[in-house]
Each structure stands twice: as C-alpha cells, then as structure tokens.
Short mmCIF file of C-alpha atoms and ligand atoms in Angstrom, two decimals:
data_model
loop_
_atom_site.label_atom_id
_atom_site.label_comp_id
_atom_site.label_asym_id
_atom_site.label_seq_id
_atom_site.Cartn_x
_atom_site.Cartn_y
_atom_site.Cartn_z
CA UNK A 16 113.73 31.76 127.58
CA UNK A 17 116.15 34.58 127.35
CA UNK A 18 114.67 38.11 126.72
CA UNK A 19 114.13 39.29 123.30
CA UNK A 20 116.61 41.69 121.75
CA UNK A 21 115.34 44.87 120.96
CA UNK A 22 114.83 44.15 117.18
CA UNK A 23 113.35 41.10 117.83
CA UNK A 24 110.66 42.87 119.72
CA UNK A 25 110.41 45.60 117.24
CA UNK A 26 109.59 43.58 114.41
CA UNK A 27 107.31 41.72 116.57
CA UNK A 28 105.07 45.31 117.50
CA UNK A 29 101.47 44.41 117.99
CA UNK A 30 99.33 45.20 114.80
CA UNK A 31 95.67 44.18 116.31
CA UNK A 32 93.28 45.00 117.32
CA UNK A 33 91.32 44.22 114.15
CA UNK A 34 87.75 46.03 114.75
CA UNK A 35 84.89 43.80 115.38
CA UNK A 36 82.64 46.19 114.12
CA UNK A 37 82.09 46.44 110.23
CA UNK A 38 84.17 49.32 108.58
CA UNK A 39 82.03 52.08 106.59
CA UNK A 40 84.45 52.40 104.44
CA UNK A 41 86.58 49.62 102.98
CA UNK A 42 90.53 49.94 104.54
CA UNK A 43 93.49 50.22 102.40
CA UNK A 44 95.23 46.82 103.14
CA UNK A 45 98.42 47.35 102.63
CA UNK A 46 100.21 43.98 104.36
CA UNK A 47 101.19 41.46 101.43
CA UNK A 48 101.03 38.34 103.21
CA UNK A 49 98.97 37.28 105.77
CA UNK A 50 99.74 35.15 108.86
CA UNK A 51 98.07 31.26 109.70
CA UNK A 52 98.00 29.73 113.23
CA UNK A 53 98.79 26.52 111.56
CA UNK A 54 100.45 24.97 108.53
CA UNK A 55 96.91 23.02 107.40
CA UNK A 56 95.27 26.28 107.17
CA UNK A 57 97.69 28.11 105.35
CA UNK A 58 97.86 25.19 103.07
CA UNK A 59 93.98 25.30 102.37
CA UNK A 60 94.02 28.77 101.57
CA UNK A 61 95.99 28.17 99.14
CA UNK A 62 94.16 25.38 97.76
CA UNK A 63 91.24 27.54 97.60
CA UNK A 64 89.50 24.68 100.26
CA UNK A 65 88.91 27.57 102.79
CA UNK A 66 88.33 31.12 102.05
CA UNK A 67 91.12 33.47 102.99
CA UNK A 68 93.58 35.82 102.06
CA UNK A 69 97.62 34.52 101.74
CA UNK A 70 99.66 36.71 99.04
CA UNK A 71 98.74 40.48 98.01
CA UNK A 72 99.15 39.54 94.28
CA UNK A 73 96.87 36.58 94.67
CA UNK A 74 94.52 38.64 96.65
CA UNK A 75 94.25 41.77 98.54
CA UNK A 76 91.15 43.13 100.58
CA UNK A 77 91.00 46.20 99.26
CA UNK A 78 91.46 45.63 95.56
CA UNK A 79 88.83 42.55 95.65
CA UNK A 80 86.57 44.97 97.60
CA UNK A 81 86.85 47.73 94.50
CA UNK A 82 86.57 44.71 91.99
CA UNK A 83 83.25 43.41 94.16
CA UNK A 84 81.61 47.17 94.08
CA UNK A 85 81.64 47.47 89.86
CA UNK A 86 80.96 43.87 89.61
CA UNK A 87 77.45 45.01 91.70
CA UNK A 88 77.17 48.16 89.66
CA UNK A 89 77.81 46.50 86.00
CA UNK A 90 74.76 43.96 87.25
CA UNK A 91 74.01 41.78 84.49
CA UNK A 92 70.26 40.72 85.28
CA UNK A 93 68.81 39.80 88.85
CA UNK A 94 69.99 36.42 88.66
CA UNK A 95 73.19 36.57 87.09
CA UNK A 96 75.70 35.98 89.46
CA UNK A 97 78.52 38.65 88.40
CA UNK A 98 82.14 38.63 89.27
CA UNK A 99 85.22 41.03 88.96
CA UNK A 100 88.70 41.38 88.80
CA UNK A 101 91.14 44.54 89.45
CA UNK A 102 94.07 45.20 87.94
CA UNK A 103 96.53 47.75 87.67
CA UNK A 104 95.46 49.14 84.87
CA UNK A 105 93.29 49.68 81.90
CA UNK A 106 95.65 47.58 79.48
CA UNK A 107 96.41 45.31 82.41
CA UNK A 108 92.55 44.18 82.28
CA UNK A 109 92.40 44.10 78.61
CA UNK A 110 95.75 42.25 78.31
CA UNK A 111 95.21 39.74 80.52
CA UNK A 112 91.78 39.07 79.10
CA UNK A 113 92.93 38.52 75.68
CA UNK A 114 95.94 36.01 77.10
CA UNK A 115 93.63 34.41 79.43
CA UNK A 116 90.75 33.61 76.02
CA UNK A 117 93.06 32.72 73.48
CA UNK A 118 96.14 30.15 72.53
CA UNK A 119 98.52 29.90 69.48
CA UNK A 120 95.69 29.68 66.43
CA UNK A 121 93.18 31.10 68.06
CA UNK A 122 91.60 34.25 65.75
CA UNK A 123 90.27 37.61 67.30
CA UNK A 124 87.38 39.54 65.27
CA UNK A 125 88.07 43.28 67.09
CA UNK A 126 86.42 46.79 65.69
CA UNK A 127 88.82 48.78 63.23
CA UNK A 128 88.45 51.85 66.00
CA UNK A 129 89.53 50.49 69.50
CA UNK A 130 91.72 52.08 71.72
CA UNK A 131 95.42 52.52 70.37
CA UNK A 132 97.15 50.11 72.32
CA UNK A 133 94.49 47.46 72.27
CA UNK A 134 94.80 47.66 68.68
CA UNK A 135 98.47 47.15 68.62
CA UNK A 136 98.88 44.40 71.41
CA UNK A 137 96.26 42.59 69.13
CA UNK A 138 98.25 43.64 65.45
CA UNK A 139 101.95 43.18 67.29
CA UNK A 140 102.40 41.49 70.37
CA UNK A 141 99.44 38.87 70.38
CA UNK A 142 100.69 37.63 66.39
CA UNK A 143 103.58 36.92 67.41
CA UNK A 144 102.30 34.03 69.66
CA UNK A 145 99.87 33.09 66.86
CA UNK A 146 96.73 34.47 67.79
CA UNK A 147 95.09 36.50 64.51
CA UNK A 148 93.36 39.29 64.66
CA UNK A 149 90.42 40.69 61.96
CA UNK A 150 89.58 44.21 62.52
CA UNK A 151 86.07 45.43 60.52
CA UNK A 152 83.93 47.99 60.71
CA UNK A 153 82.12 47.19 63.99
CA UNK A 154 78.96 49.05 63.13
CA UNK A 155 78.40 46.85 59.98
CA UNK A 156 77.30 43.42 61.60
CA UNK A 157 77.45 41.42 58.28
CA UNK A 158 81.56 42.33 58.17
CA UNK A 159 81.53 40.94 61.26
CA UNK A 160 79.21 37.68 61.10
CA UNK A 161 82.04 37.16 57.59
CA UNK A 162 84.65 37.72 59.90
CA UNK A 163 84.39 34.98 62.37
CA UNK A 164 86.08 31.50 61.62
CA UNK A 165 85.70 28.43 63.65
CA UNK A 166 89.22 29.76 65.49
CA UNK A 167 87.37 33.06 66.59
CA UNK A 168 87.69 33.02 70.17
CA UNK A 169 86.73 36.40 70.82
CA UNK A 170 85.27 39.33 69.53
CA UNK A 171 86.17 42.92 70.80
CA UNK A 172 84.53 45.98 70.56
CA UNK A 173 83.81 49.40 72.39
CA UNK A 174 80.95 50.52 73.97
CA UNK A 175 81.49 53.81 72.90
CA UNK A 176 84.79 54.11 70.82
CA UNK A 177 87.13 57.47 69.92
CA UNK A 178 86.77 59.89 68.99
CA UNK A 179 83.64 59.52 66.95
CA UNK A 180 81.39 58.42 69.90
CA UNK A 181 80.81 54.80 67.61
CA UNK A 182 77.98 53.08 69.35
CA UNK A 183 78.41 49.13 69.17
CA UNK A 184 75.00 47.32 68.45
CA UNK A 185 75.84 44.92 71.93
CA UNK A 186 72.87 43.02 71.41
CA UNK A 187 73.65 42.07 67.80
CA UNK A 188 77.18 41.28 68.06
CA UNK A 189 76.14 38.71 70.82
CA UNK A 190 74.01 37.21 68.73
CA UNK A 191 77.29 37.12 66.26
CA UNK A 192 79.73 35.99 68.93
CA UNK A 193 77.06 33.28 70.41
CA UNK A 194 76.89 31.69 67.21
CA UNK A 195 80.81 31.55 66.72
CA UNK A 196 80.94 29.73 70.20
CA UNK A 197 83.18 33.23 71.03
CA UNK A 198 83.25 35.17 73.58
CA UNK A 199 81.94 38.81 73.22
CA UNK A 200 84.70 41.11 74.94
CA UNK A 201 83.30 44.85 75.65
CA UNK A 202 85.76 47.63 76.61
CA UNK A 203 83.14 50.12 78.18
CA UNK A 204 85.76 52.78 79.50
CA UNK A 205 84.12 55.34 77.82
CA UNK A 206 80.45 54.42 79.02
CA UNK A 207 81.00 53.54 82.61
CA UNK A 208 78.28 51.25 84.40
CA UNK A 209 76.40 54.73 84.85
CA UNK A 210 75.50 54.72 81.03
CA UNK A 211 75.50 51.43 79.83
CA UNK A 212 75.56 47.79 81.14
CA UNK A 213 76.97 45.58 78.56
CA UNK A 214 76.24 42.83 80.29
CA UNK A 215 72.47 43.35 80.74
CA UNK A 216 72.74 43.19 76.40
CA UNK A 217 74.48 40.12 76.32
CA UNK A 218 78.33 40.59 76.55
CA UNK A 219 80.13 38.24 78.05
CA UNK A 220 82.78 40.19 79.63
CA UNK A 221 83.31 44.00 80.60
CA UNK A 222 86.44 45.29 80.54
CA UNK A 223 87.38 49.36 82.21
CA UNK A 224 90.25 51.21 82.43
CA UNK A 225 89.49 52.46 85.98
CA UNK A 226 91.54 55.28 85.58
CA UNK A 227 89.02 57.26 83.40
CA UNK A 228 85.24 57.66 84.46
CA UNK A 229 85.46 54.97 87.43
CA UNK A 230 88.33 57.06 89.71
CA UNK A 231 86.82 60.07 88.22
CA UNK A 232 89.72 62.57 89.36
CA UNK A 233 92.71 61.85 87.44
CA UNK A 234 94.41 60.24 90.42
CA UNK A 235 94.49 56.74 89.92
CA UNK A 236 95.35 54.18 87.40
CA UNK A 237 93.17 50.84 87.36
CA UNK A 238 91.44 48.13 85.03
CA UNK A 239 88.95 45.78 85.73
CA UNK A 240 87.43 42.71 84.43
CA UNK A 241 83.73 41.73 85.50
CA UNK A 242 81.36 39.17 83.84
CA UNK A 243 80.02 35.56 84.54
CA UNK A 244 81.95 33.21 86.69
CA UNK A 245 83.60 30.93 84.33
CA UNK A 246 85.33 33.29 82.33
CA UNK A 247 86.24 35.55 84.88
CA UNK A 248 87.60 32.54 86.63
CA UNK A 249 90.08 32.54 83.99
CA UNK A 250 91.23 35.40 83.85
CA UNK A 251 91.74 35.42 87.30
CA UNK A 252 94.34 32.37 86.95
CA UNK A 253 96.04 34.54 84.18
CA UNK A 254 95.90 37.59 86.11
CA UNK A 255 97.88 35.65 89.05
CA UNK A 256 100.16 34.26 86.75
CA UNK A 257 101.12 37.40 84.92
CA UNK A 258 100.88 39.11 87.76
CA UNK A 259 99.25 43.22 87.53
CA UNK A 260 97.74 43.38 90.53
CA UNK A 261 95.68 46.03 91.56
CA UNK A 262 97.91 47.92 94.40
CA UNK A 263 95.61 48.61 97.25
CA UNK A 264 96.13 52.61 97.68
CA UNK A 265 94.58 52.66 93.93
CA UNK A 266 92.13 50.24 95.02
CA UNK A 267 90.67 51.86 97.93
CA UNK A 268 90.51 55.46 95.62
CA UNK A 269 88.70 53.66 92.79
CA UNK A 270 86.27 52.25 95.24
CA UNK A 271 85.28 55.36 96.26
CA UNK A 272 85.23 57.07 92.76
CA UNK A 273 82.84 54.25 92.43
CA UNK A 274 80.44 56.05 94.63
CA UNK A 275 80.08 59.27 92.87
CA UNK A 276 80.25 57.74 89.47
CA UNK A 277 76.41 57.88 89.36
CA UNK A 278 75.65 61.87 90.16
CA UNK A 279 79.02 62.91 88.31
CA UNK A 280 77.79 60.93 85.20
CA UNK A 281 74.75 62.34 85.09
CA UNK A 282 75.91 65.87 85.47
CA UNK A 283 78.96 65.35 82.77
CA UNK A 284 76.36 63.92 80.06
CA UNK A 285 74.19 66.63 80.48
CA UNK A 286 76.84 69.20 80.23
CA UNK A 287 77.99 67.31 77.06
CA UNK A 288 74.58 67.13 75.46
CA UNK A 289 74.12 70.93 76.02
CA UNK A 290 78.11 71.60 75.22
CA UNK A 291 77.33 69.74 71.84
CA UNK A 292 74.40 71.89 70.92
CA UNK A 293 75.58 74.91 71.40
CA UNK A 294 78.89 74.74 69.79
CA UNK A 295 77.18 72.92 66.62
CA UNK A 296 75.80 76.22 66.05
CA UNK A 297 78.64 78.08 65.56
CA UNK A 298 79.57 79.14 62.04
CA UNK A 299 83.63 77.87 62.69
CA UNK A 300 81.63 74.25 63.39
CA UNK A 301 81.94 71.53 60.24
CA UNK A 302 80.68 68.62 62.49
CA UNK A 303 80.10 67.71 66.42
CA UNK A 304 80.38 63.99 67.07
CA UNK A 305 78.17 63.38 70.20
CA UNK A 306 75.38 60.29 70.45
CA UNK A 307 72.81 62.98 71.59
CA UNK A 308 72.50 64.62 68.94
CA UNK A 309 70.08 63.41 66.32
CA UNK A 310 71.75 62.62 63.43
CA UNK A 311 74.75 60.60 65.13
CA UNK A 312 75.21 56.95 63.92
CA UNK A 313 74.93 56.08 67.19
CA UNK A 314 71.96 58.33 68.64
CA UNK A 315 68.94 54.95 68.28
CA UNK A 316 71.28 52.49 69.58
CA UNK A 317 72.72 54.71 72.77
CA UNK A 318 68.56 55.04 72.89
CA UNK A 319 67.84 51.65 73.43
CA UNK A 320 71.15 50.49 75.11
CA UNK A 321 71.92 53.35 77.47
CA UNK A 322 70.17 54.76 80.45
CA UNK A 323 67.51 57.51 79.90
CA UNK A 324 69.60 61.23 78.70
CA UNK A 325 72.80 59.83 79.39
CA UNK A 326 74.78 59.61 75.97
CA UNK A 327 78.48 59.77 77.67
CA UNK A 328 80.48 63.14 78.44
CA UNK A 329 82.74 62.71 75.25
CA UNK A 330 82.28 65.42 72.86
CA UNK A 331 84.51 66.08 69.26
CA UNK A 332 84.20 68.96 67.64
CA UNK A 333 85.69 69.51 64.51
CA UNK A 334 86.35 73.12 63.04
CA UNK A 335 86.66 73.96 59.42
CA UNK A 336 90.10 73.67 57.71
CA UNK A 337 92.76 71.47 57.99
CA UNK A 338 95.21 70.22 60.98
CA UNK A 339 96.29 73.90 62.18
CA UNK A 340 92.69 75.06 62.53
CA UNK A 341 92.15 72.47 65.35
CA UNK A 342 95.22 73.10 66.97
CA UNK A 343 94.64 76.80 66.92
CA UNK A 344 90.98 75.70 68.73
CA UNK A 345 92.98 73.64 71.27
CA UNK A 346 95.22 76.37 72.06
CA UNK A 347 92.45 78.91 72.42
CA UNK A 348 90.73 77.26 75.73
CA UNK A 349 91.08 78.47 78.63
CA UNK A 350 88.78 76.43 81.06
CA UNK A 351 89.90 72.78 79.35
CA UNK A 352 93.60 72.31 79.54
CA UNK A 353 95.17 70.42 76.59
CA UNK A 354 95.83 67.10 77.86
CA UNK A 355 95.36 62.95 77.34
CA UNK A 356 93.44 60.71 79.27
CA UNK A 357 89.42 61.61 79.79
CA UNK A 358 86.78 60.86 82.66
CA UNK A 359 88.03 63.51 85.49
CA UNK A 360 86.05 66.14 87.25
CA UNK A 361 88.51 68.61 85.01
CA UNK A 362 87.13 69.14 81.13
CA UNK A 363 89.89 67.97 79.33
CA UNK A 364 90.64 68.54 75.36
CA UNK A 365 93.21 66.96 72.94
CA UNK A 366 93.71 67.68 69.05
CA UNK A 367 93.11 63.90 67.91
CA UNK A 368 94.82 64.17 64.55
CA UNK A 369 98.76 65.29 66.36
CA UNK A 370 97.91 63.49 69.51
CA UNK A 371 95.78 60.33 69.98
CA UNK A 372 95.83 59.32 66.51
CA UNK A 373 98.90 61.15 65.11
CA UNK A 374 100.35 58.21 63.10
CA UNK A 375 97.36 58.33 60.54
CA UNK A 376 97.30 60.82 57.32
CA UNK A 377 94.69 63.01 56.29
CA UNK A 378 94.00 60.84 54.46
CA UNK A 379 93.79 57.72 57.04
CA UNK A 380 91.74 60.03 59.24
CA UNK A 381 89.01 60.96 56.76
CA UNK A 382 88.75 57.50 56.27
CA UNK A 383 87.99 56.14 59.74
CA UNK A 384 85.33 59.20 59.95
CA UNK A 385 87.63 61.59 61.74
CA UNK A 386 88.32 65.55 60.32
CA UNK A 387 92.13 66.47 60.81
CA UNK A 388 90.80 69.63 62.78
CA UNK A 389 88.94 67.26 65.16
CA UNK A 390 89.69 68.42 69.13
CA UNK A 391 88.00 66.01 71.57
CA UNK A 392 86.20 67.05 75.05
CA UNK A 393 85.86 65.11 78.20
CA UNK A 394 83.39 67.19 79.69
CA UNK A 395 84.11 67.95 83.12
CA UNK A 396 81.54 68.94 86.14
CA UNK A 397 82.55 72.34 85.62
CA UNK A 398 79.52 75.02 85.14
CA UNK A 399 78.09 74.19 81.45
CA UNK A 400 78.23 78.02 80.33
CA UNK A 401 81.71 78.50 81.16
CA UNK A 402 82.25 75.85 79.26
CA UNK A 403 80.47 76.87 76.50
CA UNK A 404 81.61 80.50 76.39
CA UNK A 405 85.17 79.12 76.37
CA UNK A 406 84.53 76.76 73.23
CA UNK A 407 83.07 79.85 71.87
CA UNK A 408 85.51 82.24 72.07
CA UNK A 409 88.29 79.49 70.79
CA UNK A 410 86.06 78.97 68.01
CA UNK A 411 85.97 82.54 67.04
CA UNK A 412 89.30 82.63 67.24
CA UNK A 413 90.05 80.00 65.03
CA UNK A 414 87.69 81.71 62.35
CA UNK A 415 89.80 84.90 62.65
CA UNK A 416 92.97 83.32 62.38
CA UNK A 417 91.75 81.56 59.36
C1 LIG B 5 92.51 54.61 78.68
C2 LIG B 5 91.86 53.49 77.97
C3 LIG B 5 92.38 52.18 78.03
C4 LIG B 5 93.67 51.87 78.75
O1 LIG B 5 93.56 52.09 80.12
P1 LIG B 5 94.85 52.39 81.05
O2 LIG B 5 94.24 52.51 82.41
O3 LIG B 5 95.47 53.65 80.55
O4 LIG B 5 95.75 51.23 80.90
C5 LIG B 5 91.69 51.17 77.39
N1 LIG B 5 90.56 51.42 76.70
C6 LIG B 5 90.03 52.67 76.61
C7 LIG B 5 88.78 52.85 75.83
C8 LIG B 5 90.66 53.74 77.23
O5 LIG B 5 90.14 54.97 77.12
#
C-alpha cells in the first residue's frame, strides 16, 4: 500500500490510551460517536443486546454518569431500583416527561402555582395536541381527588412551588394519583434531593431543573428525570426521539455540583431560616413566606417530608404598600443583585409581581396568595449577617421613601 497523505494521517492521530485505572472524577466525553471493531457489534449496541455507547444523543458517558449520581442521591427506598435521565434543561426534563406520559385525550390534573412555563406548555402547547389540563389548588386534596377523570394520566405538582414556598402533601396526592391509575409527576427544583426525596413519599417521577440548586453556581443549564424503571424507560425513548440531550461539558459541571449539594444546602437553609426571622421583625415587614417559620401552610408538612432543619433557601418577603414599595426594596440591596433564576452560591432577589409573575394584576396576585410588594430571596452561602444587615437597611429604606 501506498503511503498515507498527510490528511489522511492527520485525521487518523492516535486518541488512546484509554486509562486502565478508574477515573476519580468522571471525564467530559466529548466524542459523539463511538467506533466498533465489527459490524455485529455495532449493530447490537444499537439493539440494546450489548451494553455500549454508539451516538452522543442516544448516550453520552458523561451525561449518563451526572444522570446515575442524582438518581443515587434522590434514592427512593433500599430496594427500589432508581433510574435517571439528563437533559439539557429544566423544561427539557419536564417537556419530555409530559410528551413521553400522555397522547391526544389524555387529561393532566397540575397545581394552579407551577413554574411559568410548565404552566403554559400544559395551557398552550400540550392542548393543542389534545391533552387537557385541570389546574386546582394543590394544597386542597379533595379539588384534586374531583379533578381526576378516567383520562388523567398524570398529576403535577411542586415540591416546593413560587414564590409562596407551597408545600405539596406528596404522600397524599399519591394516594390520589394511585387511585386514578396516574402517574404522580414532582418538579422538586426548588427542594433538591438535599431537602426532600419525593420518591421516598411515593412519587412516581422526579423531575429538576439542574441549573438551580443541583449546579449550584449559575453556570450550567440542565434537567433531569429520575424514578422507577418503567417510566423512566419512557421517557428515555421520548427523550431520544425529541432529542435535548444533555451536552457533556454541562454534564460533567452538574456532576460535580452534585457533590457539594449536601453542605451548601444545609448552609443556604439555615441562612434562610435565620434571614426569615430576622427580617419578619422589621416594622416595613407585612408577611415573610418561608416553611420554617411557624405559621407557614407548609411548616408540618416540610416537618414530616423534609430532612431535619432544612426548609429550602427560598425566602419572600413582602413589604407594606403596593408594587413600588417592593421595587424600591429590590433596588435597595446591595449584597443580592436583582436577577432571575435561584439555587447559586450568589443570594439572588427578584420583585415577583414586574418580573416572574408580571402578567397577573393586583388583583390576580392577591389571589394566588402573593402581595404586589413581594421580592423573593435565593439565599446564597454568603455570611448570614451581611445578609441580614443588607435586607435591613433596604427595608428601612423603603419605609422612608414611603
Ligand atoms: C427553573 C425552573 C424550571 C425550568 O428549568 P430550566 O433549567 O430553566 O429549563 C422548572 N421548574 C422550576 C421549579 C424551576 O425553578
């Protein structure tokens, strides 16, 4: 044979070795396809007859490895053998999920307070391939049990939802779902497997946006799914059908959020239980929303369901007056910065009523339990009095501007 020409050769650059020895730390494999000695055993891969990888959107190392890790940490029970898929994002996960459990006909019971653009892929998108969607007031398990129809396929809810720190009874609405024959759907973003396990209570699948507690810096975007086998198996068919893939850069920095999620989480809540008491107190103060505090719908439930002290690190605060008093609070921080998303190592604070939920009156706030001057904390790992003397000072701030 002739010799190669030079760009023959340079495609051709050796790759190996691959280490024998086990990585600490899982690799970031970037390669999207992945080369057979023969035909048969590329052919088996991809009749799922051997184990192996072939396509990156089909399966990557890195992204199964992140997907494998929360599976572990959202447990379920010794024996319950828990599985996960990543995706590329929060919606991605949720999306997918809702495709992958329900046809034309099908009916979705979901809580009235989910996250914004769950609730309009389930009131736009998802109608108009026939699936209908209920949404009740979550908390209130008789709305719910009148809810369901025969059709109900699955019912949707938040762990903790925003901004009013809504606890769902998990247990209960299991016991709702199980009787339905439907699948019991559990967004738990805002809890994180660090606070609450749905599955130990009976969901049937978790669902994160990644990009919040689990990466924990505000520097990647990801979703998972992770519950029993069955219906995880589906949504892994719809997942490689639809195709948002978990790219494995994100992967590998999720993965390792994953192991500080436990001592940031504890730190965070307890900076958000103590944040929540001591602003309370001040005179500028209508109402805190925070699960730790006694007095909060949720405070029994988060109890019973969550682990010991941990209550989440989302705090609302709502000042007296209207609209302009909360954005006056907003503007007056100095340690949070104004900005969306929650979860990071940075506090972060929004004005719900002209950000999050801006579409809704006065009117349509006060009714789903939310003040117009309502500003809502992710508490941060920051030091808990600077924290505190910032909310302060904003809040008497806002008192002398009225
Ligand atoms: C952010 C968020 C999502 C969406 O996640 P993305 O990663 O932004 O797609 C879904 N549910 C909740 C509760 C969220 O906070």
């Amino acid at each position: 044979m002739s010799p190669q020409g030079e760009n023959t050769r340079a495609v051709g650059l050796p790759t190996g070795p691959v280490p024998a020895e086990r990585p600490v730390r899982m690799p970031v494999y970037r390669s999207t396809t992945y080369a057979f000695d023969t035909s048969q055993e590329y052919a088996d891969v991809l009749d799922g007859v051997r184990a192996g990888y072939s396509y990156a959107r089909i399966d990557n190392p890195t992204s199964e490895a992140f997907a494998r890790a929360l599976a572990a940490m959202e447990g379920g029970g010794p024996d319950a053998a828990v599985r996960g898929q990543a995706f590329a994002s929060g919606m991605a996960a949720i999306s997918t999920t809702l495709l992958a459990l329900t046809s034309a006909g099908s009916h979705v019971v979901a809580a009235r307070s989910i996250y914004g653009n769950t609730y309009s892929l389930l009131d736009g998108l998802l109608r108009r391939f026939g699936v209908d969607t209920d949404f009740v007031d979550i908390t209130d398990l008789d709305a719910v049990r009148a809810a369901v129809r025969t059709q109900t396929a699955v019912v949707f809810t938040e762990t903790l939802s925003n901004p009013t720190m809504t606890v769902s009874d998990i247990p209960g609405l299991a016991e709702v779902a199980a009787e339905a024959g439907a699948v019991l759907v559990v967004d738990s973003t805002f809890a994180s497997p660090a606070v609450c396990r749905p599955l130990e209570h009976g969901a049937d699948l978790v669902v994160h946006s990644a990009t919040k507690y689990i990466g924990g810096h505000s520097d990647a975007t990801g979703g998972a799914v992770v519950g029993r086998p069955e219906p995880v198996a589906a949504v892994r068919a719809a997942r490689i059908d639809l195709g948002p893939c978990l790219a494995p850069d994100e992967a590998f920095l999720l993965h390792r959020g994953l192991e500080t999620l436990p001592l940031r989480m504890a730190r965070q809540c307890a900076t958000a239980a103590e944040f929540a008491a001591a602003v309370a107190g001040h005179p500028a103060v209508a109402r805190v929303d925070y699960p730790g505090l006694p007095g909060h719908q949720g405070h029994e439930l988060a109890g019973a369901l969550f682990d010991a002290g941990r209550y989440g690190a989302v705090v609302t605060v709502t000042p007296r007056g209207g609209r302009a008093a909360g954005m006056v609070f907003a503007d007056g921080l100095r340690v949070a910065s104004i900005a969306a998303s929650l979860g990071g190592t940075h506090t972060l604070a929004g004005h719900v009523g002209s950000t999050t939920h801006r579409q809704l009156s006065d009117e349509a706030l006060e009714a789903a339990g939310i003040g117009p001057a309502a500003v809502r904390f992710s508490i941060g790992v920051e030091e808990p009095a600077d924290l505190i003397e910032d909310a302060l000072a904003a809040l008497d701030r806002c008192t002398s501007d009225g």
